[in-house]
Coordinates of C-alpha atoms and ligand atoms in Angstrom, one line a residue:
X222 CA 241.3 147.7 8.7
X223 CA 242.3 148.4 12.3
X224 CA 246.1 148.8 12.8
X225 CA 247.8 149.2 16.2
X226 CA 251.5 149.3 17.2
X227 CA 252.5 148.9 20.8
X228 CA 256.0 150.3 20.8
X229 CA 258.8 150.1 23.3
X230 CA 257.3 147.5 25.7
X231 CA 259.0 144.7 27.5
X232 CA 258.1 141.2 26.2
X233 CA 257.8 138.3 28.6
X234 CA 261.3 137.1 28.1
X235 CA 262.5 140.5 29.4
X236 CA 263.5 141.7 25.9
X237 CA 262.4 145.1 24.6
X238 CA 260.2 144.9 21.6
X239 CA 257.1 146.1 19.7
X240 CA 253.9 144.3 18.7
X241 CA 252.0 145.3 15.6
X242 CA 248.4 144.2 15.2
X243 CA 246.1 144.1 12.2
X244 CA 242.4 143.4 12.4
X245 CA 242.4 142.0 15.9
X246 CA 245.3 139.7 15.4
X247 CA 249.0 139.9 16.2
X248 CA 250.7 140.5 12.8
X249 CA 254.3 140.9 13.9
X250 CA 256.4 140.9 17.0
X251 CA 259.7 142.8 16.6
X252 CA 262.5 142.6 19.1
X253 CA 264.8 145.6 19.6
X254 CA 264.1 148.7 17.4
X255 CA 261.0 150.2 15.9
X256 CA 259.3 148.2 13.0
X257 CA 258.1 149.8 9.9
X258 CA 254.3 150.1 9.9
X259 CA 251.7 151.4 7.4
X260 CA 250.7 155.1 7.7
X261 CA 247.7 155.7 9.8
X262 CA 248.6 153.0 12.4
X263 CA 247.6 153.9 16.0
X264 CA 250.5 153.9 18.4
X265 CA 250.6 153.0 22.1
X266 CA 253.8 153.9 23.8
X267 CA 254.9 151.1 26.0
X268 CA 257.5 153.1 28.0
X269 CA 259.3 149.8 28.9
X270 CA 256.2 148.4 30.7
X271 CA 255.6 144.6 30.4
X272 CA 253.1 143.5 27.8
X273 CA 251.1 140.3 28.7
X274 CA 248.1 138.6 27.2
X275 CA 244.9 140.2 28.3
X276 CA 243.9 139.6 31.9
X277 CA 240.6 137.8 32.4
X278 CA 238.6 137.7 35.7
X279 CA 237.0 134.2 35.7
X280 CA 234.4 134.8 38.4
X281 CA 232.7 138.2 39.0
X282 CA 229.3 139.7 39.4
X283 CA 229.5 142.9 37.3
X284 CA 225.8 143.7 37.7
X285 CA 226.0 143.4 41.5
X286 CA 229.1 145.5 41.5
X287 CA 227.5 148.1 39.2
X288 CA 224.5 148.2 41.6
X289 CA 226.7 148.9 44.6
X290 CA 228.7 151.5 42.7
X291 CA 225.5 153.4 42.0
X292 CA 224.4 153.2 45.7
X293 CA 225.4 155.6 48.4
X294 CA 228.7 154.6 49.9
X295 CA 228.4 154.8 53.7
X296 CA 231.6 153.0 54.6
X297 CA 233.3 156.2 55.6
X298 CA 230.5 157.6 57.7
X299 CA 231.7 158.0 61.3
X300 CA 228.4 159.0 62.8
X301 CA 224.7 159.6 62.0
X302 CA 225.5 163.1 60.6
X303 CA 227.9 161.4 58.2
X304 CA 225.2 159.0 57.1
X305 CA 222.7 161.9 56.7
X306 CA 225.0 164.0 54.6
X307 CA 225.7 161.2 52.2
X308 CA 222.1 160.0 52.0
X309 CA 220.8 163.6 51.3
X310 CA 223.2 163.9 48.3
X311 CA 221.9 160.6 47.0
X312 CA 218.3 161.8 47.4
X313 CA 219.1 164.9 45.5
X314 CA 220.3 162.9 42.5
X315 CA 217.4 160.6 42.5
X316 CA 214.3 161.0 40.3
X317 CA 211.0 161.6 42.1
X318 CA 209.8 158.4 43.8
X319 CA 213.0 156.5 42.8
X320 CA 214.5 154.2 45.5
X321 CA 217.7 155.4 47.1
X322 CA 220.0 152.6 48.2
X323 CA 223.0 152.9 50.5
X324 CA 225.4 150.4 51.9
X325 CA 228.3 150.0 54.3
X326 CA 227.3 151.9 57.5
X327 CA 228.7 150.5 60.7
X328 CA 227.2 151.6 64.0
X329 CA 230.1 150.1 65.9
X330 CA 232.0 153.1 64.7
X331 CA 229.4 155.7 65.8
X332 CA 229.7 157.4 69.2
X333 CA 227.3 155.6 71.5
X334 CA 227.0 152.7 69.0
X335 CA 223.2 153.2 68.5
X336 CA 221.6 151.7 65.4
X337 CA 220.2 154.3 63.0
X338 CA 216.4 154.5 62.8
X339 CA 213.8 155.8 60.4
X340 CA 213.6 159.0 62.5
X341 CA 217.2 159.7 61.7
X342 CA 216.6 159.8 58.0
X343 CA 212.9 160.6 57.4
X344 CA 213.2 164.4 57.0
X345 CA 215.9 163.9 54.3
X346 CA 213.5 162.1 52.0
X347 CA 209.8 162.3 52.6
X348 CA 209.0 161.1 49.1
X349 CA 211.8 158.8 47.9
X350 CA 212.0 155.4 49.6
X351 CA 215.4 154.8 51.2
X352 CA 217.1 151.5 52.2
X353 CA 220.5 151.5 53.8
X354 CA 222.2 148.2 54.5
X355 CA 224.8 147.7 57.2
X356 CA 228.4 146.7 56.2
X357 CA 227.6 143.0 56.9
X358 CA 224.5 143.0 54.6
X359 CA 222.4 141.3 57.3
X360 CA 220.7 144.4 58.8
X361 CA 219.4 147.5 57.2
X362 CA 217.4 150.6 58.0
X363 CA 214.4 151.8 56.0
X364 CA 212.8 155.3 56.0
X365 CA 209.0 155.8 56.4
X366 CA 208.5 156.2 52.6
X367 CA 210.1 152.7 52.1
X368 CA 208.1 151.2 54.9
X369 CA 204.9 152.6 53.3
X370 CA 205.8 151.5 49.8
X371 CA 206.5 147.9 51.0
X372 CA 203.4 147.9 53.2
X373 CA 205.1 146.4 56.1
X374 CA 204.0 148.8 58.9
X375 CA 201.9 146.0 60.5
X376 CA 204.5 143.2 60.1
X377 CA 205.4 141.2 63.2
X378 CA 208.4 139.0 64.0
X379 CA 211.9 139.3 65.1
X380 CA 213.1 140.5 61.7
X381 CA 211.2 143.8 62.2
X382 CA 212.5 145.8 65.1
X383 CA 209.9 147.8 67.2
X384 CA 210.4 150.5 69.8
X385 CA 208.8 150.6 73.3
X386 CA 205.6 152.1 71.9
X387 CA 205.4 149.2 69.4
X388 CA 206.2 151.2 66.2
X389 CA 208.7 149.9 63.6
X390 CA 212.1 151.6 64.1
X391 CA 213.0 151.1 60.5
X392 CA 215.6 148.4 61.3
X393 CA 214.9 145.2 59.4
X394 CA 217.0 142.0 59.5
X395 CA 217.9 139.1 57.3
X396 CA 215.0 137.9 55.1
X397 CA 213.1 141.1 55.7
X398 CA 216.0 143.2 54.4
X399 CA 216.4 140.8 51.4
X400 CA 212.8 141.2 50.5
X401 CA 213.0 145.0 50.8
X402 CA 216.0 145.1 48.5
X403 CA 214.3 142.8 46.0
X404 CA 211.5 145.4 45.7
X405 CA 213.9 148.0 44.3
X406 CA 213.1 147.8 40.6
X407 CA 216.0 146.8 38.3
X408 CA 215.1 148.0 34.8
X409 CA 217.4 146.9 32.0
X410 CA 218.2 150.4 31.0
X411 CA 219.6 151.1 34.4
X412 CA 221.5 147.8 34.5
X413 CA 223.0 148.6 31.1
X414 CA 224.4 151.8 32.4
X415 CA 225.6 150.1 35.6
X416 CA 227.4 147.5 33.4
X417 CA 229.1 150.2 31.2
X418 CA 230.3 151.8 34.4
X419 CA 231.9 148.6 35.6
X420 CA 233.2 147.8 32.2
X421 CA 235.2 151.1 32.0
X422 CA 236.7 150.3 35.5
X423 CA 237.6 146.8 34.3
X424 CA 239.3 148.2 31.3
X425 CA 241.3 150.7 33.4
X426 CA 242.4 147.8 35.6
X427 CA 243.7 145.9 32.6
X428 CA 240.9 143.3 32.2
X429 CA 240.1 142.3 28.7
X430 CA 237.5 139.7 29.7
X431 CA 235.0 138.9 32.5
X432 CA 233.3 135.7 33.4
X433 CA 230.1 137.3 34.3
X434 CA 227.8 135.5 36.8
X435 CA 224.2 136.4 36.2
X436 CA 222.0 136.6 39.4
X437 CA 219.1 134.3 40.2
X438 CA 217.0 137.3 41.3
X439 CA 217.6 139.5 38.3
X440 CA 218.5 137.3 35.4
X441 CA 215.8 138.5 33.0
X442 CA 216.7 142.2 33.3
X443 CA 220.5 141.4 33.4
X444 CA 220.4 139.2 30.3
X445 CA 218.2 141.7 28.5
X446 CA 220.6 144.5 29.3
X447 CA 223.7 142.5 28.2
X448 CA 222.2 141.2 25.0
X449 CA 221.0 144.8 24.2
X450 CA 224.5 146.2 24.6
X451 CA 225.9 143.3 22.5
X452 CA 223.4 144.0 19.7
X453 CA 224.2 147.7 19.8
X454 CA 228.0 147.0 19.5
X455 CA 228.6 148.7 22.9
X456 CA 230.6 146.1 24.7
X457 CA 234.3 146.8 24.8
X458 CA 235.6 143.9 27.0
X459 CA 234.7 140.2 26.4
X460 CA 231.9 138.6 28.5
X461 CA 231.6 134.9 29.1
X462 CA 228.2 134.5 30.6
X463 CA 227.0 132.0 33.3
X464 CA 223.3 131.9 34.2
X465 CA 221.5 130.3 37.1
X466 CA 219.6 127.1 36.3
X467 CA 216.3 128.9 36.8
X468 CA 217.2 131.1 33.8
X469 CA 217.4 128.3 31.3
X470 CA 213.8 128.6 30.2
X471 CA 214.2 132.3 29.6
X472 CA 217.5 131.7 27.7
X473 CA 215.7 129.3 25.4
X474 CA 212.6 131.4 24.9
X475 CA 214.8 134.5 24.0
X476 CA 217.2 132.5 21.9
X477 CA 220.1 133.8 24.0
X478 CA 222.5 131.0 23.2
X479 CA 222.3 132.0 19.5
X480 CA 222.4 135.7 20.3
X481 CA 225.4 135.4 22.6
X482 CA 227.8 133.3 20.5
X483 CA 230.2 136.0 19.4
X484 CA 233.7 137.0 20.5
X485 CA 232.4 139.9 22.6
X486 CA 229.7 137.9 24.6
X487 CA 229.2 134.2 24.7
X488 CA 226.8 132.2 26.9
X489 CA 229.1 129.6 28.3
X490 CA 227.4 127.8 31.1
X491 CA 225.4 127.5 34.2
X492 CA 226.3 128.5 37.8
X493 CA 225.1 126.2 40.5
X494 CA 225.3 126.7 44.3
X495 CA 226.1 123.9 46.7
X496 CA 226.8 125.7 49.9
X497 CA 227.4 129.1 51.5
X498 CA 230.4 130.9 52.9
X499 CA 233.0 130.3 55.6
X500 CA 232.5 133.8 56.9
X501 CA 228.8 133.1 57.7
X502 CA 229.7 129.4 58.8
X503 CA 227.3 128.2 56.1
X504 CA 230.0 126.5 53.9
X505 CA 229.4 122.7 54.2
X506 CA 232.3 120.9 56.0
X507 CA 233.1 117.2 56.5
X508 CA 233.9 117.9 60.1
X509 CA 232.4 120.7 62.3
X510 CA 233.7 124.2 62.5
X511 CA 236.6 124.6 64.8
X512 CA 235.0 127.7 66.4
X513 CA 231.4 126.3 66.3
X514 CA 231.7 122.5 67.2
X515 CA 227.9 121.9 66.8
X516 CA 227.9 123.2 63.2
X517 CA 229.2 121.7 59.9
X518 CA 227.5 124.2 57.6
X519 CA 224.8 123.4 55.1
X520 CA 224.5 121.8 51.7
X521 CA 221.9 123.5 49.6
X522 CA 221.0 120.4 47.6
X523 CA 220.9 116.6 48.1
X524 CA 223.7 114.7 46.2
X525 CA 221.1 113.3 43.7
X526 CA 219.6 116.8 43.1
X527 CA 223.0 118.3 42.2
X528 CA 223.9 115.3 40.0
X529 CA 220.6 115.8 38.1
X530 CA 221.2 119.5 37.5
X531 CA 224.8 118.9 36.4
X532 CA 223.6 116.1 34.0
X533 CA 221.0 118.4 32.5
X534 CA 223.5 121.2 32.0
X535 CA 226.0 118.7 30.5
X536 CA 223.4 117.3 28.1
X537 CA 222.7 120.8 26.8
X538 CA 226.4 121.1 25.9
X539 CA 226.8 123.8 28.5
X540 CA 229.6 124.2 31.1
X541 CA 228.6 123.6 34.7
X542 CA 230.3 125.8 37.2
X543 CA 229.6 124.8 40.7
X544 CA 230.1 127.0 43.8
X545 CA 231.6 124.9 46.5
X546 CA 233.6 126.2 49.5
X547 CA 233.5 123.7 52.3
X548 CA 235.2 120.3 51.8
X549 CA 231.8 118.5 52.0
X550 CA 230.5 120.7 49.2
X551 CA 233.6 120.3 47.1
X552 CA 233.2 116.5 47.5
X553 CA 229.6 116.7 46.4
X554 CA 230.6 118.9 43.4
X555 CA 233.4 116.5 42.5
X556 CA 231.1 113.5 42.7
X557 CA 228.4 115.1 40.5
X558 CA 230.9 116.5 37.9
X559 CA 233.0 113.3 37.7
X560 CA 229.9 111.4 36.6
X561 CA 229.7 113.5 33.4
X562 CA 233.3 114.5 32.9
X563 CA 234.9 111.2 32.0
X564 CA 238.6 111.5 32.1
X565 CA 239.0 114.6 30.0
X566 CA 236.1 116.8 30.9
X567 CA 235.4 118.1 27.4
X568 CA 232.8 120.7 28.6
X569 CA 235.4 122.1 31.0
X570 CA 233.1 121.8 34.0
X571 CA 234.7 123.5 37.0
X572 CA 234.3 124.2 40.7
X573 CA 234.1 127.9 41.8
X574 CA 236.2 128.8 44.8
X575 CA 237.0 125.2 45.6
X576 CA 237.8 126.5 49.1
X577 CA 238.7 123.6 51.3
X578 CA 240.1 121.0 48.9
X579 CA 242.2 118.2 50.6
X580 CA 244.3 115.9 48.7
X581 CA 241.7 113.1 48.1
X582 CA 239.4 115.6 46.4
X583 CA 242.2 117.2 44.4
X584 CA 243.3 113.8 43.1
X585 CA 239.7 113.1 42.0
X586 CA 239.6 116.4 40.3
X587 CA 242.8 115.7 38.5
X588 CA 241.7 112.3 37.5
X589 CA 238.5 113.6 35.8
X590 CA 240.0 116.8 34.4
X591 CA 237.7 118.9 36.7
X592 CA 238.8 122.5 36.7
X593 CA 238.8 125.2 39.4
X594 CA 238.2 128.9 39.4
X595 CA 239.9 130.4 42.5
X596 CA 240.0 133.8 44.1
X597 CA 243.5 134.5 45.4
X598 CA 242.3 137.6 47.3
X599 CA 240.3 135.4 49.7
X600 CA 243.6 134.1 51.1
X601 CA 244.8 137.5 52.1
X602 CA 241.3 138.8 53.1
X603 CA 240.0 135.8 55.2
X604 CA 242.5 136.2 57.9
X605 CA 240.0 134.7 60.3
X606 CA 239.8 131.5 58.3
X607 CA 242.1 129.7 60.8
X608 CA 239.5 130.2 63.5
X609 CA 236.8 128.5 61.3
X610 CA 238.8 125.5 60.2
X611 CA 241.8 125.2 62.5
X612 CA 245.5 125.0 61.7
X613 CA 245.3 121.4 60.3
X614 CA 242.7 122.1 57.7
X615 CA 244.0 125.5 56.9
X616 CA 246.8 123.7 54.9
X617 CA 244.2 122.7 52.3
X618 CA 242.3 126.0 52.1
X619 CA 242.7 127.7 48.8
X620 CA 245.6 125.4 47.8
X621 CA 246.4 127.1 44.5
X622 CA 249.9 125.7 44.1
X623 CA 248.8 122.2 44.8
X624 CA 246.0 122.5 42.2
X625 CA 248.6 123.5 39.5
X626 CA 251.3 121.1 40.6
X627 CA 248.7 118.2 40.6
X628 CA 247.6 119.0 37.1
X629 CA 244.3 120.8 37.8
X630 CA 243.5 123.7 35.5
X631 CA 242.8 126.6 37.8
X632 CA 242.1 130.2 36.9
X633 CA 241.9 133.5 38.9
X634 CA 239.1 135.8 39.6
X635 CA 237.9 138.3 42.1
X636 CA 234.3 137.4 43.0
X637 CA 233.8 141.2 42.7
X638 CA 232.1 142.9 44.5
X639 CA 233.1 140.5 47.3
X640 CA 236.8 141.4 46.6
X641 CA 238.2 144.3 44.5
X642 CA 237.9 143.8 40.8
X643 CA 241.6 144.8 40.5
X644 CA 243.5 141.7 39.1
X645 CA 246.8 143.1 40.2
X646 CA 245.7 142.5 43.8
X647 CA 244.6 138.9 43.0
X648 CA 247.9 138.2 41.4
X649 CA 249.8 139.7 44.3
X650 CA 247.8 137.6 46.8
X651 CA 248.5 134.4 44.8
X652 CA 252.2 135.2 45.0
X653 CA 252.5 136.4 48.6
X654 CA 249.5 134.9 50.3
X655 CA 250.1 137.5 53.1
X656 CA 252.3 134.8 54.6
X657 CA 249.3 132.4 55.1
X658 CA 250.3 128.8 54.2
X659 CA 253.3 130.1 52.2
X660 CA 253.9 126.6 50.7
X661 CA 250.9 127.3 48.5
X662 CA 252.4 130.6 47.1
X663 CA 253.2 130.6 43.4
X664 CA 255.8 132.7 41.5
X665 CA 254.7 135.8 39.6
X666 CA 254.7 134.2 36.1
X667 CA 252.5 131.4 37.3
X668 CA 250.2 133.9 39.1
X669 CA 249.8 135.9 35.9
X670 CA 248.9 132.7 34.1
X671 CA 245.9 132.3 36.4
X672 CA 244.5 135.4 34.8
X673 CA 245.8 134.8 31.2
X674 CA 246.3 131.4 29.6
X675 CA 244.5 129.4 32.3
X676 CA 241.7 131.9 32.5
X677 CA 241.2 131.9 28.8
X678 CA 241.2 128.1 28.8
X679 CA 238.5 128.0 31.5
X680 CA 236.2 130.0 29.3
X681 CA 236.9 128.2 26.0
X682 CA 239.1 131.0 24.8
X683 CA 242.7 131.0 23.5
X684 CA 245.3 133.6 24.4
X685 CA 248.9 133.9 23.6
X686 CA 251.3 136.7 22.8
X687 CA 252.4 135.3 19.4
X688 CA 252.1 136.1 15.8
X689 CA 248.6 135.1 14.6
X690 CA 247.3 135.1 18.1
X691 CA 244.4 137.4 19.3
X692 CA 245.3 141.0 20.0
X693 CA 244.1 141.1 23.6
X694 CA 246.8 142.6 25.8
X695 CA 247.4 144.2 29.1
X696 CA 250.3 146.7 29.2
X697 CA 251.7 147.3 32.7
X698 CA 253.3 150.6 33.6
X699 CA 256.5 148.9 34.7
X700 CA 258.7 146.0 33.7
X701 CA 257.4 143.3 36.0
X702 CA 259.7 140.5 35.0
X703 CA 261.9 139.9 38.0
X704 CA 260.1 142.4 40.1
X705 CA 260.0 141.8 43.8
X706 CA 256.5 140.4 44.6
X707 CA 255.8 142.9 47.3
X708 CA 256.2 145.7 44.7
X709 CA 253.8 144.2 42.2
X710 CA 250.8 145.4 44.3
X711 CA 251.5 148.9 43.2
X712 CA 251.8 148.2 39.5
X713 CA 249.4 150.2 37.2
X714 CA 248.0 149.6 33.8
X715 CA 249.1 151.8 30.8
X716 CA 246.9 150.3 28.3
X717 CA 244.3 147.6 27.8
X718 CA 243.8 146.3 24.2
X719 CA 240.8 144.1 23.1
X720 CA 240.8 142.8 19.6
X721 CA 243.5 145.2 18.5
X722 CA 241.6 148.2 19.9
X723 CA 242.8 150.1 22.9
X724 CA 239.8 150.2 25.3
X725 CA 241.9 152.0 27.9
X726 CA 245.1 153.8 27.1
X727 CA 247.3 156.8 28.1
X728 CA 249.2 156.5 24.7
X729 CA 246.6 157.0 21.9
X730 CA 246.0 160.6 21.1
Ligands
LIG1034 ZN1 230.5 134.7 43.3

C-alpha cells in the first residue's frame, strides 16, 4: 500500500494543515498540527506552500514539444558563427547519417541580415543531413547532404531559392520546408524518449495531467510510443489523448480505445481543425481583417463537412474538440456541435481556443452546454491582435471571464510548444491579461480552477482536495492565497503528486 503525508502546507481556505493519502486517495485532511501516520509513510514537507488539486494542461502537443526540445536551439544565435557553433555540437551528438534539426534562427538579428545558405553549414556536416528552420517556421536552410537525401537538387519554383548561377542556395520556403521536415524519420523509440523528456518537465512545473493532441502527420508513431509507455508502466502523469480524424482507422485496428482506458492514459476524443491562426491571418473571420481589408481568413472545411465529421465522432461516443479561432470558425464549430449536443452536451464536446467569441456565439454555446479550452497566455503574447481585429472586436477576443460568467465550462492550457508549458504563466495571464481588455480578467482562485476542477471536467476526470478524492496535487513553494497577482508569476512548485506518488518533489528523501 502506498502512503504519503504532505505535512505543513497551506490549504485553500488559508488554514495550515496536512494531507494523508493511501493508495492514491486522500484518506485524511488534518488542520493544524501533525497527524499520526503509520510507520513507513513517505513525507513531503509543505513548508507553508499552498496545496491545490493537480494542475492539468487541457491543450498541448507534447510530441511536437519533445521534438523541438531535442532539436538544436538557434534562438540565441546572433550571427552565422553562432549558428555554426550550435549546429556543430548537434552534429557531434548525432548518429552517422541521422538528421540534425535546428530551429529558431533569425537573420534579422545577424550583421548584414543575409539569409544563411548551404555553403555556411556544409563543412560542419558532410554526412548528416541538416535542416534549420527560421524562427517563423516558414523558411529554412538545408545543407547539401539534406538536399541530396531529399533529391531536390533539380526542383524548380519559388519555394526553392537559387543563386545567380542557378544552384540551390539551400533556402526552402513554406511547403518545400514542410516536405523536408516530414522526411525526418520519427521512430516510436525516439518519440517515447522525447515524451519522457517532456513529462519530467511537466511534473517539475506542477502538471499532473496533459490533454495530449496527437499530430495528423505522425499519429501512428506517436500512438505506438504512448501505448508502449503505458503498457510498460512508464507514464507518471495522466494523458487524455485526442487523435486526428485520419487516425480513427488505426485506432480501431490497434484496439487503442481498449488499450487506453486506464487512469494513466485514456483515449478521449478527436481533434478537428476549422481554421488557422490570427498571426498568419488564416483564422476565419466574419468581417475582414482590420490590417488586411481584402482578407477574412479561411475555413478548412465546408459547414456540412464539419457537421459530418462531428456526427461521426459523436456516434462513436468520442469527444469532439474543434480548433476554431476566428468568429466565423467559432460559429461553424458551434453550429456543428449544437446539432449533436442537445442541451446538456453529454460527450462534453468543446471548442479549442474559441478565440473570437462574441456574445451571440457564447449564448449558443451556453444554451447547448458546449465547452471551451482556452489558452490564457495567448492574451499576453498576441500583443499585435488589436491590429488584426481592431479595438471593437478585441473586446470579444479570448473572453475568459465572459465564458465563465455566462455558464460555459472553460479550461486552461498552453498549446505548448506554441506557448510555454508552465501553467503558472497561464494562470498569471488569466489574472492580469497584461492589461489587455482587463474586464475579462479573473481572480486567482478562478484562474486556478481553469487548470484544476474545470480542466478535469473537460477531460471526464474528477478532482477535489477532499477526503476520498484522488490524490493528485500540486504543492506551490509559497502561500498563494491572497497573493498579489503580479507576484504569482514567480511562484515555483515544491512537489507534484499523481495518484499519491510524488512524481516531482524536493521533500522525499
Ligand atoms: Zn494546438
